[in-house]
Short mmCIF file of C-alpha atoms in Angstrom, two decimals:
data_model
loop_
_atom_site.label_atom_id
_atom_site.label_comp_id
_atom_site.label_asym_id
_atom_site.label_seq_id
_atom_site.Cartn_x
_atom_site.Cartn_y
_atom_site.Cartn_z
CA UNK A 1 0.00 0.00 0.00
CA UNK A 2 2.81 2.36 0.76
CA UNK A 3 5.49 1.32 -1.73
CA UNK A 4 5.20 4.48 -3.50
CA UNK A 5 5.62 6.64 -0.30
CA UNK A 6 8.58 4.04 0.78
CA UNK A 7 10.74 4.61 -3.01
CA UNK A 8 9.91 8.13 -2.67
CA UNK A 9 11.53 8.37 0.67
CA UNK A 10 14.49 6.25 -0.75
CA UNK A 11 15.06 8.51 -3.60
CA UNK A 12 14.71 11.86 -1.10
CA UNK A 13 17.70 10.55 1.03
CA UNK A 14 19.73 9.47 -2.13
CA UNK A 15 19.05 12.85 -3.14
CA UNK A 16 20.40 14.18 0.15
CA UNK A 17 23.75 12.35 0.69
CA UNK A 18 25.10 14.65 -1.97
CA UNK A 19 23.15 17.67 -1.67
CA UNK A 20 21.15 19.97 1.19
CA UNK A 21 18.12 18.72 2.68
CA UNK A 22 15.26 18.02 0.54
CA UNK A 23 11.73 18.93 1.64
CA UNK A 24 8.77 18.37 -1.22
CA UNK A 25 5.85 20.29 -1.08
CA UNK A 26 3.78 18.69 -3.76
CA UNK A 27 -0.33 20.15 -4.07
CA UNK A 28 -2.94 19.74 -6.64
CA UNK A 29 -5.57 21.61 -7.38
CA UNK A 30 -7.97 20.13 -4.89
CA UNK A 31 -5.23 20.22 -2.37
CA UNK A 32 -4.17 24.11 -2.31
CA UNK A 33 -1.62 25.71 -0.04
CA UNK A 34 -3.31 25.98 3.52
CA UNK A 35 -2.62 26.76 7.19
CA UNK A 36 -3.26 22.65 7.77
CA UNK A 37 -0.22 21.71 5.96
CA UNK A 38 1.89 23.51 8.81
CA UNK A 39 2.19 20.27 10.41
CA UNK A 40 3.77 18.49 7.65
CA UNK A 41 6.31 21.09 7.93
CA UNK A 42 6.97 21.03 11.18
CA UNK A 43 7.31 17.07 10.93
CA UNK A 44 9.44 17.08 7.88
CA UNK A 45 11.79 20.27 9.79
CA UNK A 46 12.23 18.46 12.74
CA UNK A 47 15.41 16.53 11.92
CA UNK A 48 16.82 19.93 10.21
CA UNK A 49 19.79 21.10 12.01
CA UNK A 50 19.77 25.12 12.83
CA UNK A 51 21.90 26.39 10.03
CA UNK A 52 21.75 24.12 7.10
CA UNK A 53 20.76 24.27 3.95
CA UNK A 54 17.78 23.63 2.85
CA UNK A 55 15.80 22.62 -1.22
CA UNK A 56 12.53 22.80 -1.28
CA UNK A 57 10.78 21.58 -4.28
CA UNK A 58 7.94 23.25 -4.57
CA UNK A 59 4.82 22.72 -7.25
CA UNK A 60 1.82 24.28 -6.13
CA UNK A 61 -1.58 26.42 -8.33
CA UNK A 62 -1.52 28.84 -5.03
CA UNK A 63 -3.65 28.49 -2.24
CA UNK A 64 -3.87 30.84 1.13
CA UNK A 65 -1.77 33.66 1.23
CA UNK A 66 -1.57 33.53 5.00
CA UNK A 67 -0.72 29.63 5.04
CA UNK A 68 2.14 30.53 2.55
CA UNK A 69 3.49 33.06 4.48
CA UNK A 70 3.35 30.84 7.67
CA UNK A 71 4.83 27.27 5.99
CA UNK A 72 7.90 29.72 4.30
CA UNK A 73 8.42 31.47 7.69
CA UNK A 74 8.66 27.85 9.05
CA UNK A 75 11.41 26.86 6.50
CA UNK A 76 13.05 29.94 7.04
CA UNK A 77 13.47 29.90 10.45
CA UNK A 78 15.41 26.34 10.05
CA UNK A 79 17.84 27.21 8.17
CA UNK A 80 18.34 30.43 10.30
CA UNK A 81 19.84 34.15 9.75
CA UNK A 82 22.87 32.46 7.57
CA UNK A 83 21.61 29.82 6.14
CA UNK A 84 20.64 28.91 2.68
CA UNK A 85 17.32 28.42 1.08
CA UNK A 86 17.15 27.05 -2.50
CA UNK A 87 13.48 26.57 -3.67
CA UNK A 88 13.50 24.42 -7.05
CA UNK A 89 10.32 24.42 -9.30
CA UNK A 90 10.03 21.72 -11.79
CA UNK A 91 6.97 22.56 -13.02
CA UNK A 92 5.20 25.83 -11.63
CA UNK A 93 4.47 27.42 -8.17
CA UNK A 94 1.60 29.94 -8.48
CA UNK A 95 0.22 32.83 -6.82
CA UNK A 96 0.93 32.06 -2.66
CA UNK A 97 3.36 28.99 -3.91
CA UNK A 98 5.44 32.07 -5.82
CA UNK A 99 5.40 34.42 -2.63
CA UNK A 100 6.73 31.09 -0.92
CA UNK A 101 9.64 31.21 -4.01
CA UNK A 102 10.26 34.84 -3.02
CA UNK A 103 11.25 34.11 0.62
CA UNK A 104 14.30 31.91 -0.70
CA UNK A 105 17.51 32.78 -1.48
CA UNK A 106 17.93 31.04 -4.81
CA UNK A 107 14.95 29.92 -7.24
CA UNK A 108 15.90 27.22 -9.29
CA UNK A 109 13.75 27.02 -12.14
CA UNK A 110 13.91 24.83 -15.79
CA UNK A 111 12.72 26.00 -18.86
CA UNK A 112 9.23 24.94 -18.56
CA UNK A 113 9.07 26.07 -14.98
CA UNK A 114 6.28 29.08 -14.21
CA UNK A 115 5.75 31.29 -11.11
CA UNK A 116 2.75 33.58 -11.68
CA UNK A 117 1.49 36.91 -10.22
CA UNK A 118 0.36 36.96 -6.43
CA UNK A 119 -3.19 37.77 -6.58
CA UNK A 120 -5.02 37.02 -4.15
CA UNK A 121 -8.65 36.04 -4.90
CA UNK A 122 -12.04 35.32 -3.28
CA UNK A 123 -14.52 33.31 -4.43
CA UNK A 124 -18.55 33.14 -3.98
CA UNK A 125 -21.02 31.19 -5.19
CA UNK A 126 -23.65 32.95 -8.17
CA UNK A 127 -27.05 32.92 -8.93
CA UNK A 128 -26.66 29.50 -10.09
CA UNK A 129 -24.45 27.98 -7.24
CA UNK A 130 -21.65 28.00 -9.36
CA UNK A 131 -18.30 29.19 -7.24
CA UNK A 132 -17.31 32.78 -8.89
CA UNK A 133 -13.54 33.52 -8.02
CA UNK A 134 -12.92 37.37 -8.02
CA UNK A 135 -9.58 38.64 -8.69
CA UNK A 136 -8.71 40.99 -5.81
CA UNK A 137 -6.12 43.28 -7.39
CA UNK A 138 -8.14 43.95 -9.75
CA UNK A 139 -10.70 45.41 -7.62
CA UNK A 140 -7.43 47.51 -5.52
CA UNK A 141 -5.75 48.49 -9.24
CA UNK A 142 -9.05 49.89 -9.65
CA UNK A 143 -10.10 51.49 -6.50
CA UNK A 144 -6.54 52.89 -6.85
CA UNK A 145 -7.05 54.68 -10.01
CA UNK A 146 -10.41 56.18 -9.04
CA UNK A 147 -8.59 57.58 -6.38
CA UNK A 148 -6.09 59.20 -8.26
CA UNK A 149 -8.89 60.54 -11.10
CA UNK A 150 -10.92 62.24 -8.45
CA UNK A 151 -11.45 65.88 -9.50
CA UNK A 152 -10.35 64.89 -13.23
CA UNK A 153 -12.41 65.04 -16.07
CA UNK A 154 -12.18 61.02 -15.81
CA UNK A 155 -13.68 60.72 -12.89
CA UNK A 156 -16.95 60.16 -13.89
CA UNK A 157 -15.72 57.58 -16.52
CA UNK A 158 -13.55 56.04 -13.39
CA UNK A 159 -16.00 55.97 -10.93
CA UNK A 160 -18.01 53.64 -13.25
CA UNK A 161 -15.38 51.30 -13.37
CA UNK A 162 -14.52 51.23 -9.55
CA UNK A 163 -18.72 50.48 -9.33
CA UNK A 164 -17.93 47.84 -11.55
CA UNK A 165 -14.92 46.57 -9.61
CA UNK A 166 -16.61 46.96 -6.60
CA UNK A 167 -20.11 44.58 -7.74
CA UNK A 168 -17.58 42.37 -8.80
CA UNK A 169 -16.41 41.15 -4.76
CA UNK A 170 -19.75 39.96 -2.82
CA UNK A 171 -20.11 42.81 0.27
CA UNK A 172 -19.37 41.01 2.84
CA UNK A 173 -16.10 39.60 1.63
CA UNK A 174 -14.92 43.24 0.16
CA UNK A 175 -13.11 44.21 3.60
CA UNK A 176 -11.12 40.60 3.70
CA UNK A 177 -10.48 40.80 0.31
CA UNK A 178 -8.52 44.53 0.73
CA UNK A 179 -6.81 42.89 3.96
CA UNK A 180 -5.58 40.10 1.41
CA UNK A 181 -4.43 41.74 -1.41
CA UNK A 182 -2.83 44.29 0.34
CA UNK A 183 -1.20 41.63 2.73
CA UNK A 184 0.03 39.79 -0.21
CA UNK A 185 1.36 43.32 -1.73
CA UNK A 186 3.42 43.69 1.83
CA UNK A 187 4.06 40.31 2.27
CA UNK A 188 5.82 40.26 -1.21
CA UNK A 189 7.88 43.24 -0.46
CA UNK A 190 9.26 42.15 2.72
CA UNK A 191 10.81 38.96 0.95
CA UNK A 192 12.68 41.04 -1.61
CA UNK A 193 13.97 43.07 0.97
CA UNK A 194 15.07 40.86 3.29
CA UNK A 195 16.87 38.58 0.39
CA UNK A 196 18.40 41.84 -0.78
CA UNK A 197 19.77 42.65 2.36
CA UNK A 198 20.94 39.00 2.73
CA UNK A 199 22.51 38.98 -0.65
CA UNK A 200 24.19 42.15 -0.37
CA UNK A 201 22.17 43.86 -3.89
#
């Protein structure tokens, strides 16, 4: 029942006798990134010395921008102030799996590999039950530029599409959905900076 599970554990540690420690991180798209998966981290950290390096193979459509944070903190933390953090993407690492790429301090990517924009997004259900998934930077990009056209001649023309925007994100997930995708924007951000200053550029 577990052979596969038992050769992919062989392989891992064949992997490792030559190279850092290997963590996979494999999700579909029924299994996105989420705050559950934190234990599976914390397992698969726990015989991680302080200080090494650390791959983390990472293939992922995106999931919860929180969770991402959260698992890449984790993985951070083990390998410490000086230690190294290659993430390698064989295939592609999307939205929160990409702001998990940005906290390391090498990507290694092939040519097929993709990262993709962070964007966060929230979904609802429609008139017909269907789930509707709204992009929330789209809604901010907008809200943004109606901000800047107030007093213009294209306001009126702007506030139409930041009413658009706006029916676009159910009401009572609009205030979330701003936390989000402005947590994402930060979250983002902070990675690049803190690589930069790691890297010395």
């Amino acid at each position: 029942m577990n052979a596969a599970r038992y050769q992919r554990q062989t392989l891992i540690k064949d992997i490792e006798t030559e190279h850092p420690k290997l963590l996979c991180y494999v999700a579909g798209n029924k299994a996105q990134v989420d705050r559950i998966d934190t234990l599976g981290f914390v397992d698969m950290l726990h015989n991680v010395n302080p200080g090494d390096p650390i791959d983390l193979l990472l293939h992922t459509p995106g999931g919860d921008v929180d969770a991402a944070e959260k698992l890449i903190g984790l993985v951070r933390s083990a390998t410490g102030e000086e230690g190294q953090l290659r993430v390698i993407i064989p295939d592609f690492a999307k939205s929160a799996g990409t702001l998990m790429a940005l906290g390391a301090n090498a990507i290694v990517m092939s040519d097929s590999s993709e990262l993709g924009p962070i964007d966060p997004q929230v979904s609802s259900r429609d008139g017909n039950g269907s789930d509707v998934v709204y992009s929330v930077l789209t809604y901010l990009n907008a809200y943004d530029a109606a901000r800047c056209a107030r007093g213009s001649r294209r306001a009126y023309h702007i506030r139409k599409v930041r009413s658009h925007h706006r029916a676009q994100v159910p009401v009572g997930q609009r205030p979330g959905a701003l936390v989000r995708g402005e947590f994402a924007q930060a979250a983002r951000q902070e990675f690049l900076e803190d690589r930069q200053r790691a890297d010395g550029y």
